[in-house]
PDB file of C-alpha atoms and ligand atoms in Angstrom:
ATOM      1  CA  MET A   1     130.497 127.863 -63.289  1.00 83.00           C
ATOM      2  CA  VAL A   2     127.300 129.258 -64.665  1.00 89.00           C
ATOM      3  CA  LYS A   3     127.027 130.518 -68.247  1.00 93.00           C
ATOM      4  CA  ASP A   4     125.225 133.779 -68.943  1.00 89.00           C
ATOM      5  CA  ASP A   5     122.123 133.338 -71.055  1.00 95.00           C
ATOM      6  CA  CYS A   6     122.035 129.553 -70.539  1.00 98.00           C
ATOM      7  CA  ILE A   7     118.478 128.549 -69.733  1.00 98.00           C
ATOM      8  CA  PHE A   8     119.510 125.235 -68.168  1.00 98.00           C
ATOM      9  CA  CYS A   9     122.009 127.016 -65.869  1.00 98.00           C
ATOM     10  CA  LYS A  10     119.112 129.171 -64.667  1.00 98.00           C
ATOM     11  CA  ILE A  11     116.775 126.195 -64.251  1.00 98.00           C
ATOM     12  CA  ALA A  12     119.469 124.157 -62.470  1.00 98.00           C
ATOM     13  CA  ALA A  13     120.066 127.077 -60.093  1.00 97.00           C
ATOM     14  CA  GLY A  14     116.341 127.382 -59.377  1.00 97.00           C
ATOM     15  CA  GLN A  15     116.145 130.879 -60.924  1.00 96.00           C
ATOM     16  CA  ILE A  16     113.567 129.621 -63.447  1.00 97.00           C
ATOM     17  CA  PRO A  17     110.816 127.366 -62.083  1.00 97.00           C
ATOM     18  CA  SER A  18     110.705 123.754 -63.190  1.00 98.00           C
ATOM     19  CA  LYS A  19     108.996 120.507 -62.255  1.00 98.00           C
ATOM     20  CA  THR A  20     111.896 119.219 -60.209  1.00 98.00           C
ATOM     21  CA  VAL A  21     111.840 115.518 -59.355  1.00 98.00           C
ATOM     22  CA  TYR A  22     115.295 115.358 -57.775  1.00 98.00           C
ATOM     23  CA  GLU A  23     117.941 117.790 -56.568  1.00 98.00           C
ATOM     24  CA  ASP A  24     121.277 117.513 -54.809  1.00 98.00           C
ATOM     25  CA  GLU A  25     124.381 119.679 -54.535  1.00 98.00           C
ATOM     26  CA  LYS A  26     125.494 118.947 -58.097  1.00 98.00           C
ATOM     27  CA  PHE A  27     122.399 118.079 -60.138  1.00 98.00           C
ATOM     28  CA  ARG A  28     118.762 118.952 -60.695  1.00 98.00           C
ATOM     29  CA  ALA A  29     116.436 116.571 -62.538  1.00 98.00           C
ATOM     30  CA  ILE A  30     113.290 118.063 -64.061  1.00 98.00           C
ATOM     31  CA  LEU A  31     110.356 116.950 -66.176  1.00 98.00           C
ATOM     32  CA  ASP A  32     110.990 117.694 -69.847  1.00 98.00           C
ATOM     33  CA  ILE A  33     108.664 120.480 -70.988  1.00 98.00           C
ATOM     34  CA  SER A  34     108.049 118.711 -74.283  1.00 98.00           C
ATOM     35  CA  PRO A  35     108.246 115.047 -73.312  1.00 98.00           C
ATOM     36  CA  ALA A  36     108.680 112.032 -75.547  1.00 98.00           C
ATOM     37  CA  SER A  37     106.561 110.076 -73.056  1.00 98.00           C
ATOM     38  CA  LYS A  38     104.886 110.556 -69.673  1.00 97.00           C
ATOM     39  CA  GLY A  39     107.561 111.107 -67.020  1.00 98.00           C
ATOM     40  CA  HIS A  40     110.373 112.010 -69.471  1.00 98.00           C
ATOM     41  CA  THR A  41     112.974 113.578 -67.215  1.00 98.00           C
ATOM     42  CA  ILE A  42     116.189 115.450 -67.955  1.00 98.00           C
ATOM     43  CA  ILE A  43     119.103 115.635 -65.533  1.00 98.00           C
ATOM     44  CA  LEU A  44     121.058 118.894 -65.492  1.00 98.00           C
ATOM     45  CA  PRO A  45     124.449 119.387 -63.837  1.00 98.00           C
ATOM     46  CA  LYS A  46     124.510 122.651 -61.861  1.00 98.00           C
ATOM     47  CA  HIS A  47     127.926 123.472 -63.295  1.00 98.00           C
ATOM     48  CA  HIS A  48     127.715 124.417 -66.951  1.00 98.00           C
ATOM     49  CA  ALA A  49     129.267 122.156 -69.595  1.00 98.00           C
ATOM     50  CA  ASP A  50     128.231 122.527 -73.234  1.00 98.00           C
ATOM     51  CA  ASN A  51     128.574 118.808 -73.899  1.00 98.00           C
ATOM     52  CA  ILE A  52     130.234 115.561 -72.828  1.00 98.00           C
ATOM     53  CA  TYR A  53     133.669 116.735 -73.982  1.00 97.00           C
ATOM     54  CA  GLU A  54     133.595 119.557 -71.443  1.00 97.00           C
ATOM     55  CA  LEU A  55     131.988 117.600 -68.609  1.00 97.00           C
ATOM     56  CA  PRO A  56     134.293 116.971 -65.619  1.00 97.00           C
ATOM     57  CA  GLU A  57     134.747 113.238 -64.951  1.00 96.00           C
ATOM     58  CA  GLU A  58     133.214 113.631 -61.504  1.00 97.00           C
ATOM     59  CA  ASP A  59     129.970 114.977 -62.977  1.00 98.00           C
ATOM     60  CA  ALA A  60     130.060 112.294 -65.689  1.00 98.00           C
ATOM     61  CA  ALA A  61     130.109 109.618 -63.003  1.00 98.00           C
ATOM     62  CA  GLY A  62     127.589 111.368 -60.752  1.00 98.00           C
ATOM     63  CA  ILE A  63     124.995 112.007 -63.444  1.00 98.00           C
ATOM     64  CA  PHE A  64     124.671 108.296 -64.142  1.00 98.00           C
ATOM     65  CA  VAL A  65     124.051 107.605 -60.465  1.00 98.00           C
ATOM     66  CA  VAL A  66     121.191 110.111 -60.612  1.00 98.00           C
ATOM     67  CA  ALA A  67     119.893 108.468 -63.809  1.00 98.00           C
ATOM     68  CA  LYS A  68     119.841 105.137 -61.974  1.00 98.00           C
ATOM     69  CA  LYS A  69     117.845 106.590 -59.045  1.00 98.00           C
ATOM     70  CA  ILE A  70     115.297 108.119 -61.400  1.00 98.00           C
ATOM     71  CA  ALA A  71     115.052 104.955 -63.498  1.00 98.00           C
ATOM     72  CA  GLY A  72     114.327 102.901 -60.374  1.00 97.00           C
ATOM     73  CA  ALA A  73     111.695 105.354 -59.206  1.00 97.00           C
ATOM     74  CA  MET A  74     110.069 105.424 -62.634  1.00 97.00           C
ATOM     75  CA  LYS A  75     109.924 101.661 -62.840  1.00 96.00           C
ATOM     76  CA  GLU A  76     108.106 101.669 -59.484  1.00 95.00           C
ATOM     77  CA  THR A  77     105.661 104.485 -60.110  1.00 96.00           C
ATOM     78  CA  MET A  78     105.068 105.118 -63.801  1.00 95.00           C
ATOM     79  CA  GLY A  79     104.098 101.650 -64.952  1.00 93.00           C
ATOM     80  CA  CYS A  80     106.625 101.823 -67.760  1.00 97.00           C
ATOM     81  CA  GLU A  81     107.924  98.642 -69.338  1.00 97.00           C
ATOM     82  CA  GLY A  82     111.400  99.943 -70.165  1.00 98.00           C
ATOM     83  CA  ILE A  83     113.567 103.058 -70.019  1.00 98.00           C
ATOM     84  CA  ASN A  84     115.956 104.706 -72.458  1.00 98.00           C
ATOM     85  CA  ILE A  85     118.876 106.785 -71.186  1.00 98.00           C
ATOM     86  CA  LEU A  86     119.887 109.231 -73.893  1.00 98.00           C
ATOM     87  CA  GLN A  87     122.426 112.037 -74.096  1.00 98.00           C
ATOM     88  CA  ASN A  88     122.940 114.113 -77.261  1.00 98.00           C
ATOM     89  CA  ASN A  89     126.128 115.967 -78.222  1.00 98.00           C
ATOM     90  CA  GLY A  90     126.155 118.305 -81.197  1.00 98.00           C
ATOM     91  CA  GLU A  91     123.408 119.378 -83.546  1.00 98.00           C
ATOM     92  CA  ILE A  92     123.892 116.362 -85.782  1.00 97.00           C
ATOM     93  CA  ALA A  93     123.180 114.142 -82.793  1.00 97.00           C
ATOM     94  CA  GLY A  94     119.998 116.053 -81.969  1.00 96.00           C
ATOM     95  CA  GLN A  95     121.299 118.373 -79.250  1.00 98.00           C
ATOM     96  CA  THR A  96     119.143 121.476 -79.079  1.00 98.00           C
ATOM     97  CA  VAL A  97     120.110 122.900 -75.679  1.00 98.00           C
ATOM     98  CA  PHE A  98     123.858 123.355 -75.280  1.00 98.00           C
ATOM     99  CA  HIS A  99     124.085 122.661 -71.568  1.00 98.00           C
ATOM    100  CA  LEU A 100     124.759 118.959 -71.155  1.00 98.00           C
ATOM    101  CA  HIS A 101     121.828 116.915 -69.939  1.00 98.00           C
ATOM    102  CA  VAL A 102     120.828 113.278 -69.741  1.00 98.00           C
ATOM    103  CA  HIS A 103     117.365 112.163 -70.817  1.00 98.00           C
ATOM    104  CA  VAL A 104     115.571 109.453 -68.860  1.00 98.00           C
ATOM    105  CA  ILE A 105     112.716 108.315 -71.078  1.00 98.00           C
ATOM    106  CA  PRO A 106     110.182 105.811 -69.785  1.00 98.00           C
ATOM    107  CA  ARG A 107     108.870 103.470 -72.451  1.00 98.00           C
ATOM    108  CA  TYR A 108     105.308 102.244 -72.801  1.00 97.00           C
ATOM    109  CA  GLN A 109     103.525  99.977 -75.247  1.00 96.00           C
ATOM    110  CA  GLU A 110     102.640 101.917 -78.413  1.00 95.00           C
ATOM    111  CA  ASP A 111     104.465 105.078 -77.318  1.00 97.00           C
ATOM    112  CA  ASN A 112     105.530 105.687 -80.920  1.00 96.00           C
ATOM    113  CA  ILE A 113     109.108 106.531 -79.946  1.00 97.00           C
ATOM    114  CA  ALA A 114     111.676 105.259 -82.420  1.00 94.00           C
ATOM    115  CA  PHE A 115     115.443 105.097 -82.074  1.00 90.00           C
ATOM    116  CA  SER A 116     116.569 103.240 -85.143  1.00 92.00           C
ATOM    117  CA  TRP A 117     119.531 102.832 -87.449  1.00 95.00           C
ATOM    118  CA  GLN A 118     120.613 100.499 -90.180  1.00 96.00           C
ATOM    119  CA  HIS A 119     123.104  97.999 -88.872  1.00 97.00           C
ATOM    120  CA  GLY A 120     126.409  98.032 -90.748  1.00 97.00           C
ATOM    121  CA  GLU A 121     128.398  94.970 -91.718  1.00 98.00           C
ATOM    122  CA  PRO A 122     132.054  95.926 -91.152  1.00 98.00           C
ATOM    123  CA  THR A 123     134.824  93.500 -92.029  1.00 98.00           C
ATOM    124  CA  GLU A 124     137.091  92.120 -89.317  1.00 98.00           C
ATOM    125  CA  GLU A 125     139.829  94.416 -90.678  1.00 98.00           C
ATOM    126  CA  GLU A 126     137.643  97.515 -90.439  1.00 98.00           C
ATOM    127  CA  LEU A 127     136.701  96.656 -86.860  1.00 98.00           C
ATOM    128  CA  GLU A 128     140.378  96.171 -86.017  1.00 98.00           C
ATOM    129  CA  THR A 129     141.451  99.494 -87.601  1.00 98.00           C
ATOM    130  CA  THR A 130     138.649 101.392 -85.884  1.00 98.00           C
ATOM    131  CA  SER A 131     139.262  99.853 -82.471  1.00 98.00           C
ATOM    132  CA  GLU A 132     142.992 100.628 -82.713  1.00 97.00           C
ATOM    133  CA  LYS A 133     142.293 104.256 -83.658  1.00 97.00           C
ATOM    134  CA  ILE A 134     139.981 104.798 -80.689  1.00 96.00           C
ATOM    135  CA  LYS A 135     142.240 102.883 -78.304  1.00 96.00           C
ATOM    136  CA  GLN A 136     145.230 105.077 -79.194  1.00 95.00           C
ATOM    137  CA  ALA A 137     143.172 108.247 -78.827  1.00 95.00           C
ATOM    138  CA  ILE A 138     141.971 107.148 -75.376  1.00 94.00           C
ATOM    139  CA  LYS A 139     145.592 106.550 -74.311  1.00 93.00           C
ATOM    140  CA  ALA A 140     146.441 110.093 -75.413  1.00 89.00           C
ATOM    141  CA  PHE A 141     143.703 111.456 -73.116  1.00 80.00           C
ATOM    142  CA  ASP A 142     144.975 109.637 -70.028  1.00 73.00           C
TER     143      ASP A 142
HETATM  144  P1  AMP B   1     118.301 117.878 -76.520  1.00 63.99           P
HETATM  145  O1  AMP B   1     117.565 117.834 -77.844  1.00 63.99           O
HETATM  146  O2  AMP B   1     118.983 116.598 -76.162  1.00 63.99           O
HETATM  147  O3  AMP B   1     119.219 119.085 -76.446  1.00 63.99           O
HETATM  148  O4  AMP B   1     117.180 118.034 -75.434  1.00 63.99           O
HETATM  149  C1  AMP B   1     116.687 119.243 -74.977  1.00 63.99           C
HETATM  150  C2  AMP B   1     115.428 118.912 -74.219  1.00 63.99           C
HETATM  151  O5  AMP B   1     115.152 119.964 -73.329  1.00 63.99           O
HETATM  152  C3  AMP B   1     114.205 118.731 -75.105  1.00 63.99           C
HETATM  153  O6  AMP B   1     113.637 117.447 -74.869  1.00 63.99           O
HETATM  154  C4  AMP B   1     113.282 119.863 -74.684  1.00 63.99           C
HETATM  155  O7  AMP B   1     111.929 119.496 -74.704  1.00 63.99           O
HETATM  156  C5  AMP B   1     113.754 120.152 -73.282  1.00 63.99           C
HETATM  157  N1  AMP B   1     113.554 121.517 -72.823  1.00 63.99           N
HETATM  158  C6  AMP B   1     113.873 122.669 -73.469  1.00 63.99           C
HETATM  159  N2  AMP B   1     113.570 123.741 -72.710  1.00 63.99           N
HETATM  160  C7  AMP B   1     113.068 123.261 -71.550  1.00 63.99           C
HETATM  161  C8  AMP B   1     112.574 123.860 -70.359  1.00 63.99           C
HETATM  162  N3  AMP B   1     112.510 125.199 -70.223  1.00 63.99           N
HETATM  163  N4  AMP B   1     112.139 123.065 -69.375  1.00 63.99           N
HETATM  164  C9  AMP B   1     112.169 121.711 -69.505  1.00 63.99           C
HETATM  165  N5  AMP B   1     112.627 121.081 -70.603  1.00 63.99           N
HETATM  166  C10 AMP B   1     113.069 121.840 -71.613  1.00 63.99           C
HETATM  167 ZN1   ZN B   2     124.357 126.140 -68.682  1.00 63.99          ZN
END
């Protein structure tokens, strides 16, 4: 499925040019046009899904295999010292393009990229309640 007016559907289909670093039947990986660091790549499924909730399990599994290939290649060629794999869902989480994609971001000394949060200090009871809630919800999905 391709969504009308979705720029990433068009890029994934090759209708809009991109700096493609990898392509197979299901995915296209391209250089991010506005990268966080040199080599920043995004992996696009060819079938449209707005976000992770809509993504078929098969594509969810496959996209991580592609991320692993790209990460290995980056480690070899880009001289990076680490890599972040990032995937945003929803505006609050920083998603700006509503066609699911996975970021592969090579990390270099002094790259000025920051992913930070304040660590909470939940009680044992809070952790238990939260884990139960999520566990039950997962069972409902299966
Ligand atoms: P996100 O904020 O997770 O939705 O990420 C969207 C990413 O897509 C950003 O890092 C943008 O720089 C990148 N981007 C947007 N348009 C293009 C494009 N035409 N080609 C390549 N990357 C793009
Ligand atoms: Zn799309």
